[in-house]
PDB file of C-alpha atoms in Angstrom:
ATOM      1  CA  MET A  55       1.315  80.249  47.337  1.00  0.00           C
ATOM      2  CA  VAL A  56      -1.205  77.988  48.655  1.00  0.00           C
ATOM      3  CA  CYS A  57      -1.158  75.801  45.344  1.00  0.00           C
ATOM      4  CA  ALA A  58       2.633  75.773  45.605  1.00  0.00           C
ATOM      5  CA  LEU A  59       2.647  74.444  49.082  1.00  0.00           C
ATOM      6  CA  GLY A  60      -0.035  71.964  48.173  1.00  0.00           C
ATOM      7  CA  ALA A  61       1.997  70.744  45.348  1.00  0.00           C
ATOM      8  CA  ALA A  62       4.982  70.081  47.754  1.00  0.00           C
ATOM      9  CA  VAL A  63       2.674  68.208  50.193  1.00  0.00           C
ATOM     10  CA  CYS A  64       1.375  65.975  47.325  1.00  0.00           C
ATOM     11  CA  PHE A  65       4.774  65.205  45.937  1.00  0.00           C
ATOM     12  CA  GLY A  66       6.323  64.626  49.279  1.00  0.00           C
ATOM     13  CA  THR A  67       3.561  62.368  50.469  1.00  0.00           C
ATOM     14  CA  ALA A  68       3.474  60.393  47.157  1.00  0.00           C
ATOM     15  CA  THR A  69       7.085  59.606  47.487  1.00  0.00           C
ATOM     16  CA  VAL A  70       6.572  57.729  50.831  1.00  0.00           C
ATOM     17  CA  TRP A  71       3.326  55.997  49.812  1.00  0.00           C
ATOM     18  CA  GLN A  72       5.022  54.699  46.788  1.00  0.00           C
ATOM     19  CA  ALA A  73       7.959  53.613  48.718  1.00  0.00           C
ATOM     20  CA  VAL A  74       5.738  51.592  51.158  1.00  0.00           C
ATOM     21  CA  ALA A  75       4.089  49.957  48.245  1.00  0.00           C
ATOM     22  CA  ALA A  76       7.340  49.199  46.430  1.00  0.00           C
ATOM     23  CA  ARG A  77       8.691  47.666  49.615  1.00  0.00           C
ATOM     24  CA  ALA A  78       5.623  45.382  49.941  1.00  0.00           C
ATOM     25  CA  ALA A  79       5.845  44.363  46.246  1.00  0.00           C
ATOM     26  CA  SER A  80       9.432  43.515  46.410  1.00  0.00           C
ATOM     27  CA  ALA A  81       8.946  41.104  49.269  1.00  0.00           C
ATOM     28  CA  ASP A  82       8.144  38.381  46.664  1.00  0.00           C
ATOM     29  CA  GLY A  83      11.193  39.034  44.378  1.00  0.00           C
ATOM     30  CA  GLY A  84      11.041  38.973  40.621  1.00  0.00           C
ATOM     31  CA  SER A  85      11.917  41.106  37.757  1.00  0.00           C
ATOM     32  CA  ASP A  86      11.512  44.969  37.678  1.00  0.00           C
ATOM     33  CA  ALA A  87       8.378  44.636  35.492  1.00  0.00           C
ATOM     34  CA  ALA A  88       6.776  42.041  37.869  1.00  0.00           C
ATOM     35  CA  LEU A  89       7.470  44.332  40.841  1.00  0.00           C
ATOM     36  CA  LEU A  90       5.857  47.245  39.014  1.00  0.00           C
ATOM     37  CA  LEU A  91       2.764  45.174  38.273  1.00  0.00           C
ATOM     38  CA  ARG A  92       2.475  44.092  41.948  1.00  0.00           C
ATOM     39  CA  ALA A  93       2.958  47.624  42.992  1.00  0.00           C
ATOM     40  CA  LEU A  94       0.142  48.825  40.717  1.00  0.00           C
ATOM     41  CA  ARG A  95      -2.244  46.533  42.504  1.00  0.00           C
ATOM     42  CA  GLN A  96      -1.623  48.381  45.852  1.00  0.00           C
ATOM     43  CA  TRP A  97      -3.879  51.174  46.701  1.00  0.00           C
ATOM     44  CA  ARG A  98      -0.856  53.093  48.332  1.00  0.00           C
ATOM     45  CA  TYR A  99       0.897  53.174  45.041  1.00  0.00           C
ATOM     46  CA  LEU A 100      -2.015  54.184  42.972  1.00  0.00           C
ATOM     47  CA  ALA A 101      -2.785  56.975  45.562  1.00  0.00           C
ATOM     48  CA  GLY A 102       0.826  58.179  45.142  1.00  0.00           C
ATOM     49  CA  LEU A 103       0.431  58.385  41.442  1.00  0.00           C
ATOM     50  CA  ALA A 104      -2.884  60.322  41.963  1.00  0.00           C
ATOM     51  CA  LEU A 105      -1.199  62.680  44.381  1.00  0.00           C
ATOM     52  CA  ASP A 106       1.621  63.240  41.831  1.00  0.00           C
ATOM     53  CA  GLY A 107      -0.973  64.096  39.162  1.00  0.00           C
ATOM     54  CA  LEU A 108      -2.699  66.462  41.572  1.00  0.00           C
ATOM     55  CA  GLY A 109       0.585  67.971  42.661  1.00  0.00           C
ATOM     56  CA  PHE A 110       1.416  68.726  38.969  1.00  0.00           C
ATOM     57  CA  LEU A 111      -1.833  70.495  38.490  1.00  0.00           C
ATOM     58  CA  LEU A 112      -1.312  72.538  41.498  1.00  0.00           C
ATOM     59  CA  GLN A 113       2.250  73.350  40.186  1.00  0.00           C
ATOM     60  CA  ILE A 114       0.797  74.667  36.999  1.00  0.00           C
ATOM     61  CA  ALA A 115      -1.723  76.621  38.867  1.00  0.00           C
ATOM     62  CA  ALA A 116       0.913  78.209  41.204  1.00  0.00           C
ATOM     63  CA  LEU A 117       3.257  79.041  38.238  1.00  0.00           C
ATOM     64  CA  ARG A 118       0.377  81.006  36.809  1.00  0.00           C
ATOM     65  CA  SER A 119      -0.089  83.024  39.877  1.00  0.00           C
ATOM     66  CA  VAL A 120       3.056  83.559  41.849  1.00  0.00           C
ATOM     67  CA  PRO A 121       6.719  84.045  40.891  1.00  0.00           C
ATOM     68  CA  ILE A 122       8.844  81.225  39.746  1.00  0.00           C
ATOM     69  CA  TYR A 123      11.220  81.628  42.516  1.00  0.00           C
ATOM     70  CA  ALA A 124       8.562  81.014  45.204  1.00  0.00           C
ATOM     71  CA  VAL A 125       7.293  77.875  43.317  1.00  0.00           C
ATOM     72  CA  GLY A 126      10.650  76.340  43.041  1.00  0.00           C
ATOM     73  CA  ALA A 127      11.538  76.732  46.679  1.00  0.00           C
ATOM     74  CA  ALA A 128       8.183  75.211  47.443  1.00  0.00           C
ATOM     75  CA  LEU A 129       8.862  72.223  45.296  1.00  0.00           C
ATOM     76  CA  ALA A 130      12.257  71.741  46.844  1.00  0.00           C
ATOM     77  CA  SER A 131      10.468  71.761  50.313  1.00  0.00           C
ATOM     78  CA  SER A 132       8.698  68.601  49.470  1.00  0.00           C
ATOM     79  CA  LEU A 133      11.751  66.924  50.838  1.00  0.00           C
ATOM     80  CA  ALA A 134      10.777  68.187  54.298  1.00  0.00           C
ATOM     81  CA  VAL A 135       7.291  66.747  53.617  1.00  0.00           C
ATOM     82  CA  THR A 136       8.840  63.364  52.654  1.00  0.00           C
ATOM     83  CA  ALA A 137      11.004  63.295  55.816  1.00  0.00           C
ATOM     84  CA  VAL A 138       8.115  64.129  58.232  1.00  0.00           C
ATOM     85  CA  VAL A 139       5.824  61.398  56.591  1.00  0.00           C
ATOM     86  CA  ALA A 140       8.639  58.983  56.389  1.00  0.00           C
ATOM     87  CA  ALA A 141       9.217  59.403  60.114  1.00  0.00           C
ATOM     88  CA  ARG A 142       5.704  58.303  60.747  1.00  0.00           C
ATOM     89  CA  LEU A 143       4.838  55.715  58.169  1.00  0.00           C
ATOM     90  CA  LEU A 144       8.346  54.035  57.633  1.00  0.00           C
ATOM     91  CA  ARG A 145       9.574  54.683  61.335  1.00  0.00           C
ATOM     92  CA  VAL A 146      12.679  56.412  59.882  1.00  0.00           C
ATOM     93  CA  ARG A 147      14.438  58.080  62.690  1.00  0.00           C
ATOM     94  CA  LEU A 148      15.319  61.746  61.950  1.00  0.00           C
ATOM     95  CA  SER A 149      18.384  63.164  63.660  1.00  0.00           C
ATOM     96  CA  GLY A 150      18.269  66.533  65.452  1.00  0.00           C
ATOM     97  CA  VAL A 151      20.030  68.267  62.603  1.00  0.00           C
ATOM     98  CA  GLU A 152      17.297  66.901  60.112  1.00  0.00           C
ATOM     99  CA  TRP A 153      14.347  67.960  62.320  1.00  0.00           C
ATOM    100  CA  ALA A 154      16.163  71.385  62.577  1.00  0.00           C
ATOM    101  CA  ALA A 155      16.386  71.398  58.736  1.00  0.00           C
ATOM    102  CA  VAL A 156      12.597  70.676  58.515  1.00  0.00           C
ATOM    103  CA  GLY A 157      12.127  73.790  60.664  1.00  0.00           C
ATOM    104  CA  VAL A 158      14.566  75.835  58.532  1.00  0.00           C
ATOM    105  CA  VAL A 159      12.558  74.901  55.396  1.00  0.00           C
ATOM    106  CA  CYS A 160       9.397  76.101  56.947  1.00  0.00           C
ATOM    107  CA  ALA A 161      10.937  79.272  58.050  1.00  0.00           C
ATOM    108  CA  GLY A 162      12.163  79.942  54.685  1.00  0.00           C
ATOM    109  CA  MET A 163       8.843  79.319  53.085  1.00  0.00           C
ATOM    110  CA  ALA A 164       7.118  81.567  55.558  1.00  0.00           C
ATOM    111  CA  MET A 165       9.515  84.400  54.639  1.00  0.00           C
ATOM    112  CA  LEU A 166       8.806  83.828  50.782  1.00  0.00           C
ATOM    113  CA  GLY A 167       5.205  83.887  51.485  1.00  0.00           C
ATOM    114  CA  LEU A 168       5.500  87.166  53.133  1.00  0.00           C
ATOM    115  CA  ALA A 169       7.743  88.697  50.625  1.00  0.00           C
ATOM    116  CA  SER A 170       6.744  87.353  47.235  1.00  0.00           C
ATOM    117  CA  GLY A 171       4.635  89.525  44.972  1.00  0.00           C
ATOM    118  CA  THR A 172       2.446  88.419  41.995  1.00  0.00           C
ATOM    119  CA  GLU A 173       3.341  86.704  38.892  1.00  0.00           C
ATOM    120  CA  GLY A 174       5.350  88.841  36.513  1.00  0.00           C
ATOM    121  CA  ASP A 175       3.469  90.483  33.698  1.00  0.00           C
ATOM    122  CA  ARG A 176       6.067  90.234  30.995  1.00  0.00           C
ATOM    123  CA  GLY A 177       5.986  87.416  28.397  1.00  0.00           C
ATOM    124  CA  GLY A 178       9.875  87.512  27.838  1.00  0.00           C
ATOM    125  CA  PRO A 179      11.603  87.882  24.457  1.00  0.00           C
ATOM    126  CA  ALA A 180      10.343  85.619  21.639  1.00  0.00           C
ATOM    127  CA  VAL A 181      13.610  83.845  21.645  1.00  0.00           C
ATOM    128  CA  LEU A 182      13.147  82.568  25.198  1.00  0.00           C
ATOM    129  CA  LYS A 183      10.662  80.089  24.002  1.00  0.00           C
ATOM    130  CA  TRP A 184      13.284  78.705  21.661  1.00  0.00           C
ATOM    131  CA  ALA A 185      15.915  78.866  24.249  1.00  0.00           C
ATOM    132  CA  MET A 186      13.797  76.659  26.565  1.00  0.00           C
ATOM    133  CA  LEU A 187      13.484  74.169  23.800  1.00  0.00           C
ATOM    134  CA  GLY A 188      17.251  74.178  23.248  1.00  0.00           C
ATOM    135  CA  ALA A 189      17.686  73.697  27.058  1.00  0.00           C
ATOM    136  CA  ALA A 190      15.410  70.798  27.053  1.00  0.00           C
ATOM    137  CA  VAL A 191      17.603  69.181  24.206  1.00  0.00           C
ATOM    138  CA  GLY A 192      20.626  70.115  26.187  1.00  0.00           C
ATOM    139  CA  VAL A 193      19.279  68.179  29.214  1.00  0.00           C
ATOM    140  CA  LEU A 194      19.243  64.995  27.084  1.00  0.00           C
ATOM    141  CA  LEU A 195      22.766  65.525  25.917  1.00  0.00           C
ATOM    142  CA  LEU A 196      23.852  66.419  29.557  1.00  0.00           C
ATOM    143  CA  GLY A 197      22.303  62.927  30.513  1.00  0.00           C
ATOM    144  CA  ALA A 198      24.209  61.154  27.801  1.00  0.00           C
ATOM    145  CA  VAL A 199      27.491  62.672  29.108  1.00  0.00           C
ATOM    146  CA  GLY A 200      26.587  62.040  32.782  1.00  0.00           C
ATOM    147  CA  GLY A 201      25.790  58.427  32.328  1.00  0.00           C
ATOM    148  CA  ARG A 202      29.387  57.895  31.315  1.00  0.00           C
ATOM    149  CA  LEU A 203      30.870  59.219  34.662  1.00  0.00           C
ATOM    150  CA  PRO A 204      31.730  57.190  37.555  1.00  0.00           C
ATOM    151  CA  GLY A 205      30.324  57.326  41.010  1.00  0.00           C
ATOM    152  CA  ARG A 206      29.366  60.578  42.720  1.00  0.00           C
ATOM    153  CA  GLY A 207      30.234  62.605  39.576  1.00  0.00           C
ATOM    154  CA  ARG A 208      27.546  60.735  37.526  1.00  0.00           C
ATOM    155  CA  ALA A 209      24.844  61.091  40.315  1.00  0.00           C
ATOM    156  CA  LEU A 210      25.525  64.777  40.570  1.00  0.00           C
ATOM    157  CA  LEU A 211      25.505  65.625  36.977  1.00  0.00           C
ATOM    158  CA  LEU A 212      22.372  63.364  36.242  1.00  0.00           C
ATOM    159  CA  GLY A 213      20.737  65.109  39.268  1.00  0.00           C
ATOM    160  CA  LEU A 214      21.661  68.613  37.872  1.00  0.00           C
ATOM    161  CA  GLY A 215      20.234  67.676  34.651  1.00  0.00           C
ATOM    162  CA  ALA A 216      17.038  66.471  36.104  1.00  0.00           C
ATOM    163  CA  GLY A 217      16.804  69.805  37.907  1.00  0.00           C
ATOM    164  CA  PHE A 218      17.485  71.766  34.797  1.00  0.00           C
ATOM    165  CA  GLY A 219      14.686  69.668  33.047  1.00  0.00           C
ATOM    166  CA  PHE A 220      12.134  70.413  35.907  1.00  0.00           C
ATOM    167  CA  GLY A 221      13.278  74.043  35.602  1.00  0.00           C
ATOM    168  CA  VAL A 222      12.542  74.076  31.920  1.00  0.00           C
ATOM    169  CA  VAL A 223       8.976  72.833  32.713  1.00  0.00           C
ATOM    170  CA  GLU A 224       8.673  75.700  35.305  1.00  0.00           C
ATOM    171  CA  VAL A 225       9.578  78.464  32.786  1.00  0.00           C
ATOM    172  CA  ALA A 226       7.758  76.736  29.939  1.00  0.00           C
ATOM    173  CA  VAL A 227       4.348  76.871  31.705  1.00  0.00           C
ATOM    174  CA  ARG A 228       4.820  80.685  32.035  1.00  0.00           C
ATOM    175  CA  LEU A 229       5.511  80.953  28.312  1.00  0.00           C
ATOM    176  CA  ILE A 230       2.396  79.205  27.190  1.00  0.00           C
ATOM    177  CA  ASP A 231      -0.168  81.984  26.741  1.00  0.00           C
ATOM    178  CA  SER A 232      -2.957  79.969  24.998  1.00  0.00           C
ATOM    179  CA  LEU A 233      -4.128  76.424  25.363  1.00  0.00           C
ATOM    180  CA  ARG A 234      -5.831  76.427  21.916  1.00  0.00           C
ATOM    181  CA  PRO A 235      -4.570  73.321  19.988  1.00  0.00           C
ATOM    182  CA  ALA A 236      -3.495  75.417  17.015  1.00  0.00           C
ATOM    183  CA  HIS A 237      -1.337  77.756  19.411  1.00  0.00           C
ATOM    184  CA  LEU A 238       0.050  74.871  21.324  1.00  0.00           C
ATOM    185  CA  LEU A 239       1.246  73.144  18.104  1.00  0.00           C
ATOM    186  CA  THR A 240       3.088  76.187  17.062  1.00  0.00           C
ATOM    187  CA  ASN A 241       4.492  77.123  20.465  1.00  0.00           C
ATOM    188  CA  PRO A 242       8.168  75.910  21.070  1.00  0.00           C
ATOM    189  CA  ALA A 243       7.514  76.261  24.806  1.00  0.00           C
ATOM    190  CA  ALA A 244       4.954  73.384  24.692  1.00  0.00           C
ATOM    191  CA  TYR A 245       7.548  71.178  23.188  1.00  0.00           C
ATOM    192  CA  ALA A 246      10.085  72.306  25.854  1.00  0.00           C
ATOM    193  CA  LEU A 247       7.715  71.424  28.500  1.00  0.00           C
ATOM    194  CA  LEU A 248       7.053  67.851  27.183  1.00  0.00           C
ATOM    195  CA  LEU A 249      10.730  67.159  26.342  1.00  0.00           C
ATOM    196  CA  GLY A 250      12.126  68.755  29.565  1.00  0.00           C
ATOM    197  CA  GLY A 251       9.671  67.100  31.824  1.00  0.00           C
ATOM    198  CA  GLY A 252      10.351  63.634  30.191  1.00  0.00           C
ATOM    199  CA  ALA A 253      13.998  63.992  30.161  1.00  0.00           C
ATOM    200  CA  ALA A 254      14.127  65.221  33.756  1.00  0.00           C
ATOM    201  CA  PHE A 255      12.171  62.182  34.870  1.00  0.00           C
ATOM    202  CA  MET A 256      14.408  59.939  32.925  1.00  0.00           C
ATOM    203  CA  LEU A 257      17.613  61.465  34.328  1.00  0.00           C
ATOM    204  CA  LEU A 258      16.498  61.407  37.857  1.00  0.00           C
ATOM    205  CA  THR A 259      15.390  57.734  37.681  1.00  0.00           C
ATOM    206  CA  SER A 260      18.761  56.765  36.277  1.00  0.00           C
ATOM    207  CA  ALA A 261      20.578  58.941  38.981  1.00  0.00           C
ATOM    208  CA  LEU A 262      18.684  57.347  41.798  1.00  0.00           C
ATOM    209  CA  GLN A 263      19.327  53.878  40.486  1.00  0.00           C
ATOM    210  CA  ARG A 264      22.954  54.275  39.691  1.00  0.00           C
ATOM    211  CA  GLY A 265      24.415  56.543  42.300  1.00  0.00           C
ATOM    212  CA  SER A 266      23.969  58.367  45.606  1.00  0.00           C
ATOM    213  CA  VAL A 267      20.417  59.376  46.275  1.00  0.00           C
ATOM    214  CA  THR A 268      21.723  62.324  48.505  1.00  0.00           C
ATOM    215  CA  THR A 269      24.039  63.611  45.675  1.00  0.00           C
ATOM    216  CA  ALA A 270      21.476  63.226  43.013  1.00  0.00           C
ATOM    217  CA  THR A 271      18.834  65.045  44.926  1.00  0.00           C
ATOM    218  CA  ALA A 272      21.127  67.841  45.946  1.00  0.00           C
ATOM    219  CA  GLY A 273      21.907  68.377  42.323  1.00  0.00           C
ATOM    220  CA  MET A 274      18.332  68.333  41.382  1.00  0.00           C
ATOM    221  CA  VAL A 275      17.337  70.853  44.089  1.00  0.00           C
ATOM    222  CA  ILE A 276      20.104  73.332  42.866  1.00  0.00           C
ATOM    223  CA  GLY A 277      19.284  72.779  39.185  1.00  0.00           C
ATOM    224  CA  GLU A 278      15.308  73.431  39.501  1.00  0.00           C
ATOM    225  CA  THR A 279      15.445  76.461  41.810  1.00  0.00           C
ATOM    226  CA  ILE A 280      18.333  78.875  40.981  1.00  0.00           C
ATOM    227  CA  GLY A 281      18.224  79.069  37.175  1.00  0.00           C
ATOM    228  CA  PRO A 282      14.308  79.335  36.784  1.00  0.00           C
ATOM    229  CA  ALA A 283      14.269  81.876  39.488  1.00  0.00           C
ATOM    230  CA  ALA A 284      16.714  83.998  37.750  1.00  0.00           C
ATOM    231  CA  VAL A 285      14.811  83.782  34.388  1.00  0.00           C
ATOM    232  CA  GLY A 286      11.691  84.786  36.187  1.00  0.00           C
ATOM    233  CA  VAL A 287      13.161  87.923  37.643  1.00  0.00           C
ATOM    234  CA  VAL A 288      15.299  88.859  34.703  1.00  0.00           C
ATOM    235  CA  TRP A 289      12.850  88.174  31.750  1.00  0.00           C
ATOM    236  CA  LEU A 290       9.472  87.511  33.040  1.00  0.00           C
ATOM    237  CA  GLY A 291       9.102  90.415  35.406  1.00  0.00           C
ATOM    238  CA  ASP A 292       8.724  88.457  38.701  1.00  0.00           C
ATOM    239  CA  ARG A 293       9.102  90.789  41.695  1.00  0.00           C
ATOM    240  CA  THR A 294       8.695  90.941  45.445  1.00  0.00           C
ATOM    241  CA  ARG A 295       6.445  93.151  47.556  1.00  0.00           C
ATOM    242  CA  GLU A 296       7.607  96.762  47.926  1.00  0.00           C
ATOM    243  CA  GLY A 297      10.737  96.791  50.180  1.00  0.00           C
ATOM    244  CA  LEU A 298      10.871  93.079  50.811  1.00  0.00           C
ATOM    245  CA  GLY A 299      13.310  92.030  48.250  1.00  0.00           C
ATOM    246  CA  TRP A 300      15.799  91.261  50.865  1.00  0.00           C
ATOM    247  CA  LEU A 301      13.439  89.006  52.684  1.00  0.00           C
ATOM    248  CA  ALA A 302      12.582  87.078  49.506  1.00  0.00           C
ATOM    249  CA  VAL A 303      16.228  86.419  48.853  1.00  0.00           C
ATOM    250  CA  LEU A 304      16.842  85.155  52.424  1.00  0.00           C
ATOM    251  CA  GLY A 305      13.745  83.119  52.343  1.00  0.00           C
ATOM    252  CA  PHE A 306      14.752  81.447  49.112  1.00  0.00           C
ATOM    253  CA  ALA A 307      18.210  80.763  50.321  1.00  0.00           C
ATOM    254  CA  VAL A 308      17.086  79.430  53.592  1.00  0.00           C
ATOM    255  CA  ALA A 309      14.505  77.141  52.070  1.00  0.00           C
ATOM    256  CA  VAL A 310      16.881  75.637  49.437  1.00  0.00           C
ATOM    257  CA  ALA A 311      19.600  75.224  52.184  1.00  0.00           C
ATOM    258  CA  GLY A 312      17.251  73.408  54.403  1.00  0.00           C
ATOM    259  CA  ALA A 313      16.101  71.225  51.421  1.00  0.00           C
ATOM    260  CA  LEU A 314      19.743  70.309  50.685  1.00  0.00           C
ATOM    261  CA  ALA A 315      20.146  69.114  54.189  1.00  0.00           C
ATOM    262  CA  LEU A 316      17.277  66.720  53.700  1.00  0.00           C
ATOM    263  CA  ALA A 317      18.514  65.488  50.362  1.00  0.00           C
ATOM    264  CA  ARG A 318      18.740  61.896  51.322  1.00  0.00           C
ATOM    265  CA  PHE A 319      14.935  61.823  51.274  1.00  0.00           C
ATOM    266  CA  GLY A 320      14.870  62.409  47.548  1.00  0.00           C
ATOM    267  CA  GLU A 321      14.011  58.705  47.461  1.00  0.00           C
ATOM    268  CA  ALA A 322      12.263  57.497  50.718  1.00  0.00           C
ATOM    269  CA  PRO A 323      14.449  54.910  52.590  1.00  0.00           C
ATOM    270  CA  ALA A 324      13.883  51.247  51.773  1.00  0.00           C
ATOM    271  CA  GLU A 325      14.469  50.114  55.365  1.00  0.00           C
ATOM    272  CA  PRO A 326      13.857  51.830  58.770  1.00  0.00           C
ATOM    273  CA  ALA A 327      16.887  53.465  60.095  1.00  0.00           C
TER     274      ALA A 327
END
């Protein structure tokens, strides 16, 4: 659980540092490529990329030791980290409701920490690996459809698609039982991980650029938490501590609800409130 929360801290902090660097780089104008090159010269942007990499490693470690539902809720809680760090570094003013949402996320994670058991000991049916690969392809198709929709519908569908892609990554990590090259090359879950992660990043970028940040992030939080949690419980054997199933369900719901209330921090604000 410590690894899952560490990943949330890394992802949430990286978002703000990259936003600070991007704002400084955009002061001189220019094309998107020029802005990216200027941002890459700043230590905050590079530190943000390093934190993203560290967060991904911590996420993999967490997925190999605790249930998927706990990791998914922890990753959604990175929005609370972004909100708090943005309030300090970007001088973004949080409303009373948003501070309450940060507290709700923390309370939900505390409940999950108390109730979650160990990682499930089942490998799932053999067809599940192929199902994850099919789901990754489906994410790409969903992006093609969502890109044709107008306004909030586009942002919501692309955000959901990104969430499904990140969810595929969460499940695929559990379905990779050997890191030997020969085994990886013949394991559909390895291809699902790469395709799902790449598609998720592409869809989320498109959603944030072409629609409402709040709507897109809300869709992503829903997509990356509920489905993977269900797969973990039904097919991979994820369980809670004896007699604390109700607390895990409550904590999961509370943490996700708090994250949804902070959805506008899916992309750190470009200007102080």
